[in-house]
Coordinates of C-alpha atoms and ligand atoms in Angstrom, one line a residue:
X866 CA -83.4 -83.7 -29.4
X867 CA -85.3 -83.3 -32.7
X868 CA -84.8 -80.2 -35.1
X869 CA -89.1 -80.5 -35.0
X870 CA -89.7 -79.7 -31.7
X871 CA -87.4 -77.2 -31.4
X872 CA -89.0 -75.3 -34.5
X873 CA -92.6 -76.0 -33.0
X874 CA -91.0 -74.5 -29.5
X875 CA -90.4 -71.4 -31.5
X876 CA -93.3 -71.0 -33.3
X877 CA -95.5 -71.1 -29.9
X878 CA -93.3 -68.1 -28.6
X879 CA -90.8 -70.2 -26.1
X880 CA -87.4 -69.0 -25.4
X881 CA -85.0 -71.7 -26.2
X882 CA -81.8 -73.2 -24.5
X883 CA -78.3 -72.8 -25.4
X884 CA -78.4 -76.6 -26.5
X885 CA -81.3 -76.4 -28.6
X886 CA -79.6 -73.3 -30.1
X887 CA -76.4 -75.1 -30.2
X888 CA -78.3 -78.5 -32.1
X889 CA -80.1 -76.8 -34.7
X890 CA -77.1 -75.0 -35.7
X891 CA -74.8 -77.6 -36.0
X892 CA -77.3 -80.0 -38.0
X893 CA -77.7 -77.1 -40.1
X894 CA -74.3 -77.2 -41.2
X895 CA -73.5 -80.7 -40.8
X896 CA -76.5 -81.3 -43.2
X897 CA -78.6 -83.4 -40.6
X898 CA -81.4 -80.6 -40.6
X899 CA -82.6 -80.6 -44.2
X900 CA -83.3 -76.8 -46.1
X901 CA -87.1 -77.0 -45.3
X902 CA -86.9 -77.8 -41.3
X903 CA -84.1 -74.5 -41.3
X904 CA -86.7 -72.2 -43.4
X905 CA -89.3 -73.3 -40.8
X906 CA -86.9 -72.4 -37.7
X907 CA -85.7 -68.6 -39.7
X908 CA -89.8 -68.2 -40.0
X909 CA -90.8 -68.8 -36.7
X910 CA -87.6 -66.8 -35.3
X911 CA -88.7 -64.2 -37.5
X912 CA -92.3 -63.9 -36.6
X913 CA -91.7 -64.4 -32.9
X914 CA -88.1 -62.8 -32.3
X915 CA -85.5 -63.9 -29.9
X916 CA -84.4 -62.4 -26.1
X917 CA -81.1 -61.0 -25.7
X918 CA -80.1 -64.6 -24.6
X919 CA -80.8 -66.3 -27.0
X920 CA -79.6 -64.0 -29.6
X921 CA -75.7 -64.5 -28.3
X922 CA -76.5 -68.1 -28.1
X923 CA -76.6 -67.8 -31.7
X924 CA -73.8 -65.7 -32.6
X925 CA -71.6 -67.8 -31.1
X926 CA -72.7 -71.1 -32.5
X927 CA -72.7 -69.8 -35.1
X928 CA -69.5 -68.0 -35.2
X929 CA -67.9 -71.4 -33.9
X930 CA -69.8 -73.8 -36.3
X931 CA -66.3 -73.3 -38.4
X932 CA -62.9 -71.7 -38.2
X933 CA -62.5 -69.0 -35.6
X934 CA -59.1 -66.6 -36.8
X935 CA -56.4 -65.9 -34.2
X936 CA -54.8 -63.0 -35.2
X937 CA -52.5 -62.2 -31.7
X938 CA -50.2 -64.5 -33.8
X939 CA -49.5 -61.6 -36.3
X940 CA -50.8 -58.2 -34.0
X941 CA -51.8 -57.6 -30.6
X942 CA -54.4 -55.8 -31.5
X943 CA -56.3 -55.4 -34.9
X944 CA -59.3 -53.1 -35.7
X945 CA -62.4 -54.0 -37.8
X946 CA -65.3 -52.2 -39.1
X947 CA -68.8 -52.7 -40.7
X948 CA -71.9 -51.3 -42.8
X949 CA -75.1 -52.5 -42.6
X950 CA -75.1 -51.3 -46.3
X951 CA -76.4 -48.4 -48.6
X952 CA -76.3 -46.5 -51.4
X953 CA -72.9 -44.7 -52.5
X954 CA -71.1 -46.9 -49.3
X955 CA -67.6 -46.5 -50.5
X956 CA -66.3 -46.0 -46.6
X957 CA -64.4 -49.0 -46.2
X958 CA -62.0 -47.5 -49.1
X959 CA -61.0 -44.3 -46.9
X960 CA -61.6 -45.3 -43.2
X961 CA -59.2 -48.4 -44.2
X962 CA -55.8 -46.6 -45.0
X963 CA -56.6 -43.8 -42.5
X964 CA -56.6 -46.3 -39.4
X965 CA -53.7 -48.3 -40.7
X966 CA -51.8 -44.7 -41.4
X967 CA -52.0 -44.1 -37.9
X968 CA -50.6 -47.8 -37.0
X969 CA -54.1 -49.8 -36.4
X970 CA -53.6 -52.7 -38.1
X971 CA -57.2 -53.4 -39.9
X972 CA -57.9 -57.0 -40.9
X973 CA -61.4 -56.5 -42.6
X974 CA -63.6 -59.5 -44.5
X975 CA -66.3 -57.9 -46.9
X976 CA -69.5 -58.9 -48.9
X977 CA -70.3 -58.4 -52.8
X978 CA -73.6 -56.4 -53.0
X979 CA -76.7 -57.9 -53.5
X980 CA -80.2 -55.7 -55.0
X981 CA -80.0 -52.0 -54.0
X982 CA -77.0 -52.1 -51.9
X983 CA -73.1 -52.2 -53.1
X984 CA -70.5 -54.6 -52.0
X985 CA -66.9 -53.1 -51.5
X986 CA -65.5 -56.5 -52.8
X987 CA -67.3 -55.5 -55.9
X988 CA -65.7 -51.9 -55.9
X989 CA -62.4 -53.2 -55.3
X990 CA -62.9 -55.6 -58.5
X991 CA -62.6 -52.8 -60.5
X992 CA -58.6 -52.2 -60.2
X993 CA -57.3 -54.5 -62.4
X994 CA -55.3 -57.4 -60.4
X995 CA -57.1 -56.6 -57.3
X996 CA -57.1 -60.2 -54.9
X997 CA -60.4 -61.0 -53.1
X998 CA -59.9 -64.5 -52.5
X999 CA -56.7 -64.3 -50.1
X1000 CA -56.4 -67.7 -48.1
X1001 CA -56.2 -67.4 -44.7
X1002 CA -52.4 -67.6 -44.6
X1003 CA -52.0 -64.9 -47.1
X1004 CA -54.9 -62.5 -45.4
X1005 CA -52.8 -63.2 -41.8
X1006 CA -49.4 -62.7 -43.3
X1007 CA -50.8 -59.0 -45.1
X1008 CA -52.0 -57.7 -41.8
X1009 CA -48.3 -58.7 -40.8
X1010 CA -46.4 -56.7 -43.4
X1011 CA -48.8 -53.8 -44.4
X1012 CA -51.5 -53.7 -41.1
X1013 CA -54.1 -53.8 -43.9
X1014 CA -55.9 -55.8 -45.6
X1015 CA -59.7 -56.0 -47.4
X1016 CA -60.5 -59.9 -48.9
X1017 CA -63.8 -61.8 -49.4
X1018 CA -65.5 -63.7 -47.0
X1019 CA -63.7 -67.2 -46.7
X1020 CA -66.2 -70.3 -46.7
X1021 CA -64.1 -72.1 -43.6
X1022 CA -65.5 -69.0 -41.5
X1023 CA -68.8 -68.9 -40.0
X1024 CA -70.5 -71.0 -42.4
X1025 CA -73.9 -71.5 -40.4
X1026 CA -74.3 -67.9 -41.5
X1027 CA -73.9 -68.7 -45.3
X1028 CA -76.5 -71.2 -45.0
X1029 CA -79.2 -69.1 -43.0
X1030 CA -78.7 -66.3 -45.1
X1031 CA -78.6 -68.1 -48.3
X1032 CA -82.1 -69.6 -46.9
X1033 CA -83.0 -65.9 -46.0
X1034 CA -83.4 -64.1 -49.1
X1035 CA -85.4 -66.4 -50.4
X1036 CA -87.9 -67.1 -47.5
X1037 CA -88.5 -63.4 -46.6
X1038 CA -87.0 -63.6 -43.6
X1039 CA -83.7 -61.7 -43.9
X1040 CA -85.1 -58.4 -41.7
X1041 CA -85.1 -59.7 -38.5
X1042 CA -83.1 -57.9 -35.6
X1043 CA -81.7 -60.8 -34.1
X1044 CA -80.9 -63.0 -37.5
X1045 CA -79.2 -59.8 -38.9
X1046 CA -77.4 -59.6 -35.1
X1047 CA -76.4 -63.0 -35.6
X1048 CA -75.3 -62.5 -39.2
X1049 CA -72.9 -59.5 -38.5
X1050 CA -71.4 -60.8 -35.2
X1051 CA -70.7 -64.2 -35.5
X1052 CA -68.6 -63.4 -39.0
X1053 CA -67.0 -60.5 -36.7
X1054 CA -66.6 -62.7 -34.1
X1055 CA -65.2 -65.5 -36.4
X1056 CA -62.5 -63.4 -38.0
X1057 CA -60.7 -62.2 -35.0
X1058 CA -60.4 -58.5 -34.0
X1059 CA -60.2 -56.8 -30.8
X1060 CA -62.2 -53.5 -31.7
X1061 CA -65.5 -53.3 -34.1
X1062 CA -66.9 -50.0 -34.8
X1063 CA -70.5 -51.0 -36.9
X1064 CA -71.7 -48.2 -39.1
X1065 CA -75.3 -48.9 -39.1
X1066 CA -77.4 -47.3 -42.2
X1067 CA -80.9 -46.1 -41.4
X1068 CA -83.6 -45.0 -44.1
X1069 CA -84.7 -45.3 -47.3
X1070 CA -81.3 -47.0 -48.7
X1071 CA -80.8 -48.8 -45.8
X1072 CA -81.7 -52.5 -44.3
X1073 CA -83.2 -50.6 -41.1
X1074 CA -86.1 -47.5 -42.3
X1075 CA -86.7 -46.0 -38.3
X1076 CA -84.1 -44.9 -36.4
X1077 CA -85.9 -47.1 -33.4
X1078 CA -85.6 -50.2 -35.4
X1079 CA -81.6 -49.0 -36.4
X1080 CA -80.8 -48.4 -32.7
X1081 CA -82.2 -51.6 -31.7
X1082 CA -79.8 -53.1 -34.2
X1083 CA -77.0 -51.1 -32.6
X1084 CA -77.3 -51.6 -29.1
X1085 CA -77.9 -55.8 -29.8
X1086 CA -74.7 -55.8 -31.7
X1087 CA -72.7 -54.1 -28.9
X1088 CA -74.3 -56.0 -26.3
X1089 CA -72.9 -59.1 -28.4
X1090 CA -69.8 -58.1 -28.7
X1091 CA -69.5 -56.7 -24.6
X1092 CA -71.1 -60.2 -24.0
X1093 CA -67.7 -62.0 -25.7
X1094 CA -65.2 -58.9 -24.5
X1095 CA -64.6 -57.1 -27.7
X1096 CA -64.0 -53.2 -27.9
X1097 CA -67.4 -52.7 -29.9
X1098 CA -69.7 -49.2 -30.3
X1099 CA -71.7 -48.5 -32.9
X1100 CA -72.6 -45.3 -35.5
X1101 CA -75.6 -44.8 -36.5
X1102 CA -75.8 -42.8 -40.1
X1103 CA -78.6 -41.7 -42.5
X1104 CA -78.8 -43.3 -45.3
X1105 CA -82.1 -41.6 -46.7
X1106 CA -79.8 -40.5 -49.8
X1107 CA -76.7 -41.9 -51.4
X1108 CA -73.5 -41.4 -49.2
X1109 CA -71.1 -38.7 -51.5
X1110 CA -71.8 -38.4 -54.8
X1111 CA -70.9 -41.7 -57.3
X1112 CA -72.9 -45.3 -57.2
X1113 CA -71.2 -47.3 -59.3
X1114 CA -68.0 -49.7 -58.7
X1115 CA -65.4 -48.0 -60.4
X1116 CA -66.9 -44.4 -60.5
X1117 CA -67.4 -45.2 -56.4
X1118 CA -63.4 -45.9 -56.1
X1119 CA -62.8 -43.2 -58.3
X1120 CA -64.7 -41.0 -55.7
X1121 CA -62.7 -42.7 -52.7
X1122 CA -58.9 -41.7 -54.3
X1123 CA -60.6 -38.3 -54.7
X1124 CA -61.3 -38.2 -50.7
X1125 CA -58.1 -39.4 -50.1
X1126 CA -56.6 -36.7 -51.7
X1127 CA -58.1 -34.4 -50.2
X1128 CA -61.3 -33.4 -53.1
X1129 CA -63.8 -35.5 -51.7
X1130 CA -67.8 -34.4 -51.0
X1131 CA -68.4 -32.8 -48.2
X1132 CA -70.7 -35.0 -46.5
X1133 CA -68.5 -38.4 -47.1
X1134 CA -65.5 -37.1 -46.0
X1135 CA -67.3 -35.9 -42.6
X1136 CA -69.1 -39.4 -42.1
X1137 CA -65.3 -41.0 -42.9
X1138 CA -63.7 -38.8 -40.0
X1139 CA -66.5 -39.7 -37.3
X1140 CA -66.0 -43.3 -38.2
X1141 CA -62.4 -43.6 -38.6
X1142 CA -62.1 -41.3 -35.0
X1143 CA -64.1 -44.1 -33.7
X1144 CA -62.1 -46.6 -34.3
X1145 CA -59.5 -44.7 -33.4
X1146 CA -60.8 -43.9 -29.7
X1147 CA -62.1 -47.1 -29.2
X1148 CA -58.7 -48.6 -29.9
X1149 CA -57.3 -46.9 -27.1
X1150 CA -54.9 -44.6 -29.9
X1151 CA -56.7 -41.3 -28.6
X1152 CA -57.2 -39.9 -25.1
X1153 CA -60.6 -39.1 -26.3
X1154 CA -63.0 -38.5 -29.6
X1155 CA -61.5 -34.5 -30.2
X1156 CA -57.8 -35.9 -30.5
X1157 CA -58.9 -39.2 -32.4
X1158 CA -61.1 -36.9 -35.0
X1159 CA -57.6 -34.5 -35.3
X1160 CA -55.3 -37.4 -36.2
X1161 CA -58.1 -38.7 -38.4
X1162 CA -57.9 -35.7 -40.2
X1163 CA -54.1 -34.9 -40.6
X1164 CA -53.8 -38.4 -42.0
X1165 CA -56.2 -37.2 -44.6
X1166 CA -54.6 -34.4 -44.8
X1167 CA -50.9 -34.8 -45.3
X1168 CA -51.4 -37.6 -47.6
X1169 CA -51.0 -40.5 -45.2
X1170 CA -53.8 -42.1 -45.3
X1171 CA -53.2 -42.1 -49.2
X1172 CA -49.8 -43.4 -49.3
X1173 CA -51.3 -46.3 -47.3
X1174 CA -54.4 -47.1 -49.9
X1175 CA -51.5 -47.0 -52.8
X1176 CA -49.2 -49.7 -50.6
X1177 CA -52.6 -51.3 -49.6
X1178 CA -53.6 -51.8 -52.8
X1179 CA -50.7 -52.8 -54.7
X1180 CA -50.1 -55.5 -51.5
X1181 CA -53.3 -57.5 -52.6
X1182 CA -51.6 -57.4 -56.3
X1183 CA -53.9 -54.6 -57.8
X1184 CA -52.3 -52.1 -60.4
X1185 CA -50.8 -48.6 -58.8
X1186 CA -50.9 -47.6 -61.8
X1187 CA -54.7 -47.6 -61.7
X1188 CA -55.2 -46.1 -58.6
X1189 CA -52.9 -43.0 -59.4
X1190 CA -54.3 -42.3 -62.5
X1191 CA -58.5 -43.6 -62.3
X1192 CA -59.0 -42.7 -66.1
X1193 CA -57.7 -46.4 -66.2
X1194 CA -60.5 -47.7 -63.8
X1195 CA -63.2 -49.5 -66.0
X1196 CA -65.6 -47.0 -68.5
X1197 CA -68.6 -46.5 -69.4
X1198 CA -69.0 -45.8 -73.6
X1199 CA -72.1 -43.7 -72.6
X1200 CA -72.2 -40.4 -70.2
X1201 CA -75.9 -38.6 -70.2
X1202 CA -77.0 -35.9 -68.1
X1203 CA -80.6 -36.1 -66.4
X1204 CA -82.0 -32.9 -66.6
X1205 CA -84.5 -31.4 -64.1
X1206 CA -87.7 -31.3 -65.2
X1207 CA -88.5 -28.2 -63.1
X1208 CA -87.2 -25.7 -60.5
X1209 CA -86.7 -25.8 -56.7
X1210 CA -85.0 -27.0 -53.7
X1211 CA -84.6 -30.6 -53.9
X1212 CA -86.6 -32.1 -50.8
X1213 CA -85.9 -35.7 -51.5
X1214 CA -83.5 -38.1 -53.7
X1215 CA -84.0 -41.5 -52.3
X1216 CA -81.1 -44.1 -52.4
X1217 CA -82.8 -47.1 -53.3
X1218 CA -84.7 -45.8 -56.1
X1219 CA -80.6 -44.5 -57.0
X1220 CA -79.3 -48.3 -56.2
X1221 CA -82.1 -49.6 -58.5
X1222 CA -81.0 -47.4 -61.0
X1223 CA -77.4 -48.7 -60.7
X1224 CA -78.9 -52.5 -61.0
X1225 CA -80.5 -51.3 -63.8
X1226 CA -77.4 -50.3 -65.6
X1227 CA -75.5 -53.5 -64.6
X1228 CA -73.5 -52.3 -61.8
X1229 CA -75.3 -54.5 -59.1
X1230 CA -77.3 -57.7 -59.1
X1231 CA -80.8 -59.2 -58.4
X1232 CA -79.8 -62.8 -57.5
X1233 CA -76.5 -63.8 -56.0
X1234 CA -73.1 -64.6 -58.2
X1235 CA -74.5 -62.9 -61.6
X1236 CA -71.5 -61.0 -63.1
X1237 CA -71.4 -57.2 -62.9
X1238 CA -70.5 -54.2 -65.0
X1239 CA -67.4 -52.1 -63.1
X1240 CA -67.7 -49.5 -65.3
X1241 CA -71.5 -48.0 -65.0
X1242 CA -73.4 -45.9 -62.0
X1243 CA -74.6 -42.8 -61.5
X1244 CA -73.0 -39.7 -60.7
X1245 CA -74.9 -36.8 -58.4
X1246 CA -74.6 -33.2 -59.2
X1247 CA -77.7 -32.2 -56.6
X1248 CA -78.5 -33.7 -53.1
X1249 CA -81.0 -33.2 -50.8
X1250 CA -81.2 -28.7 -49.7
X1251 CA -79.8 -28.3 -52.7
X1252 CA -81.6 -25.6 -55.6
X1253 CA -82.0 -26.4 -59.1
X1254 CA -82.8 -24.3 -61.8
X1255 CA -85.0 -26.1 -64.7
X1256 CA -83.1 -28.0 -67.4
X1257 CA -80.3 -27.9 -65.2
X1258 CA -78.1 -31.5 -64.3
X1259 CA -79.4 -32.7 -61.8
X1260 CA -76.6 -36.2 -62.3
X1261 CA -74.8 -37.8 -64.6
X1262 CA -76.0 -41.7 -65.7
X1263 CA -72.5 -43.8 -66.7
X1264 CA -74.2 -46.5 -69.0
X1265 CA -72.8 -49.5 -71.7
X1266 CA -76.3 -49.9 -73.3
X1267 CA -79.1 -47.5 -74.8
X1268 CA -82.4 -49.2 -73.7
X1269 CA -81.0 -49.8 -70.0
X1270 CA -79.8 -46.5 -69.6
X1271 CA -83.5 -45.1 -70.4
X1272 CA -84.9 -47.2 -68.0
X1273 CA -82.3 -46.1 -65.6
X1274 CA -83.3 -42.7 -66.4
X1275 CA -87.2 -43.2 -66.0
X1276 CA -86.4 -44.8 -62.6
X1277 CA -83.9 -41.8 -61.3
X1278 CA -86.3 -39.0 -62.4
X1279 CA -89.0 -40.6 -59.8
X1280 CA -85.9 -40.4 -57.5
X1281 CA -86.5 -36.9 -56.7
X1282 CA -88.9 -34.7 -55.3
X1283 CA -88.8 -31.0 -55.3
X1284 CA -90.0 -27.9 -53.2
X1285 CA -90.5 -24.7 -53.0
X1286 CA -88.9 -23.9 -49.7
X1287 CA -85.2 -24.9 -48.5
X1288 CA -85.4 -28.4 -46.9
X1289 CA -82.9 -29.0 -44.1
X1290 CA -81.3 -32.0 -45.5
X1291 CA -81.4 -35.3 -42.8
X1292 CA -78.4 -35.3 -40.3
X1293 CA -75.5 -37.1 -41.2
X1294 CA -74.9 -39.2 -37.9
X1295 CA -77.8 -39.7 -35.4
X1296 CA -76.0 -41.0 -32.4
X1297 CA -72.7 -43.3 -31.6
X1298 CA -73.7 -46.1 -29.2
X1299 CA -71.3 -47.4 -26.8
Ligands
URA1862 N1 -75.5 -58.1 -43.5 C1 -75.2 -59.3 -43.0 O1 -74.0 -59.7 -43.0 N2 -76.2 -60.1 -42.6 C2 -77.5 -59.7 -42.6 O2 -78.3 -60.5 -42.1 C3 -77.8 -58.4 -43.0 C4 -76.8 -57.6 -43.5

């Protein structure tokens, strides 16, 4: 077999074979298919797309082309979820402790963020002591003693997919459904739990802009999962604006402790509950979605689910004392309001343009592994159905340096759009598919 044929199968619109799938994966990683034959392969995958076949071909070389996690050594049966990404994603931080409050043990490997979109390794960064780098003995042994635990992505897992998507960014080929299929899964697939709930973002913040393209996504992913008999379904959530009310690392966990105790925004607590219940349903814990969403919520609301962050945290050797008092989370020297330039209902306030702004002020990055700033972001005093009076606040901008947070401000103001009549603001969740 030759990595040249199989690219030049592609690129005339042939499905290909397990093998071929199988061969080009594994000289990927073993280094026998050089960089330029790969970006030639992701291309012609990308302009002429993959069947369902083929697509779980994929995953699962890929998700074997390293270290595959048995976890039945330290639970019978652990829980997982994943964001395609957004603006303001802080979930992970809430639905976390409220499934392990209610004895799911959660064993969950997370990303930095890259451009527009935030990375809860990032946001967990921000307590001081914090561990991301757990080796697999340590991230097994949490799950055993606390039945939670949140690390970085380990390099023995998977690592087909770190070399694609390294490869990706910079060929313009990262939004393709079944690449990004293959992405998710096989790291799912790699690290070993039973039951996957996917919280897929669709709009302006979000990898996926049409809900067709989103549910496409979706269905693929549980379809994978079905395919290699995990508990998998999938939410599908608008991410047209930022998700609560902070973007920022530190000012995004600050939000998170909030929710857990019980003063979080409206629409972020709601989008935590339908997740978490999901989980919770799927995982066989509930007869059925009603009594999943009312355990969800009196773990929220007698201070379960908060109890279990603090343990959580200080498990992975952060500082309690940062997460029961946030004023010790990192801060910004500078808070400025933006002011509205005008009155009305605000119609639109669109999350990239607000994860720009953060990148701006240092709290994400353009390229991978440059360093970040915890302590800057953005905080939102209007969303979308909301009226504003002229002059009025319409956020708060978190910055460490004068000529950034002007640019940040410029950038935020274009944000926003305004109207005259009430806008309904965009649903919250579209569909769960299962
Ligand atoms: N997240 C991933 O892990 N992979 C993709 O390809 C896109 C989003």
């Amino acid at each position: 077999m030759r990595a040249v044929d199989i690219i030049a199968r592609k690129r005339d619109g042939f499905p290909l074979t397990k093998e071929e799938i199988e061969f080009f994966v594994k000289g990927s990683v073993e280094g026998s298919i050089p960089d330029y034959q790969i970006s030639a392969w992701l291309m012609a995958v990308y302009l002429k797309g993959m069947t369902i076949r083929e697509t779980v071909d994929l995953t699962l070389a890929m998700a074997f082309s390293g270290e595959v996690l048995d976890l039945k050594e330290v639970a019978p049966l652990t829980v997982d979820k994943h964001s395609t990404g957004g603006v303001g994603d802080k979930t992970t931080l809430v639905i976390a402790p409220i499934v392990a409050s209610l004895g799911l043990p959660i064993a969950k490997m997370s990303g930095r963020g890259l451009s527009f979109s935030g990375g809860t390794i990032d946001k967990l960064e921000s307590i001081r002591g914090y561990r991301v780098d757990l080796s697999v003995e340590e991230f097994k042994r949490q799950v055993s003693e606390h039945g939670i635990v949140v690390s970085g992505q380990t390099a023995q897992l998977a690592p087909a997919d770190a070399k694609f998507y390294a490869l990706r960014d910079v060929t313009a080929t990262v939004p393709s459904l079944p690449l990004i299929a293959s992405s998710i899964m096989s790291k799912k697939i790699a690290a070993g739990t039973d039951v996957l709930v996917l919280d897929v973002k669709v709009g302006k913040g979000a990898f996926m802009k049409t809900l067709e393209d989103a549910k496409n996504l979706a269905r693929l992913m549980v379809d994978i999962g079905r395919d290699v008999g995990k508990r998998v379904s999938a939410v599908i959530a608008d991410m047209n604006q930022p998700l609560g009310l902070a973007v920022g690392n530190a000012l995004e966990v600050k939000e998170a402790i909030d929710t857990l105790q019980g003063r979080g925004p409206q629409d972020f607590v709601e989008h935590c509950i339908v997740v978490a219940a999901e989980i919770v349903r799927l995982a066989g814990k509930a007869r059925d979605s009603r009594q999943a969403r009312s355990m969800v919520e009196k773990a929220l609301k007698e201070g379960k689910a908060w109890e279990k962050f603090v343990e959580w945290i200080e498990a992975q050797g952060g500082d309690r004392a940062v997460v029961e008092d946030p004023s010790l989370l990192p801060q910004a020297r500078y808070q400025e309001p933006l002011l509205s330039p005008r009155s009305g209902y605000i119609s639109e306030l669109n999350a990239m343009e607000v994860g720009m702004a953060a990148v701006i002020l240092g709290a994400g990055r353009e390229k991978k592994g440059e360093p970040i700033d915890h302590s800057v972001g953005i905080v939102l005093h209007k969303k979308i159905g909301n009226y504003v009076e002229k002059n009025e606040p319409l956020l708060t901008i978190y910055a460490n340096d004068l000529s950034r947070l002007e640019e940040a401000r410029k950038r935020l103001l274009g944000a926003f759009s305004w109207s005259e009549m009430e806008p309904s603001p965009p649903p919250l969740i579209y569909e769960v598919i299962r």
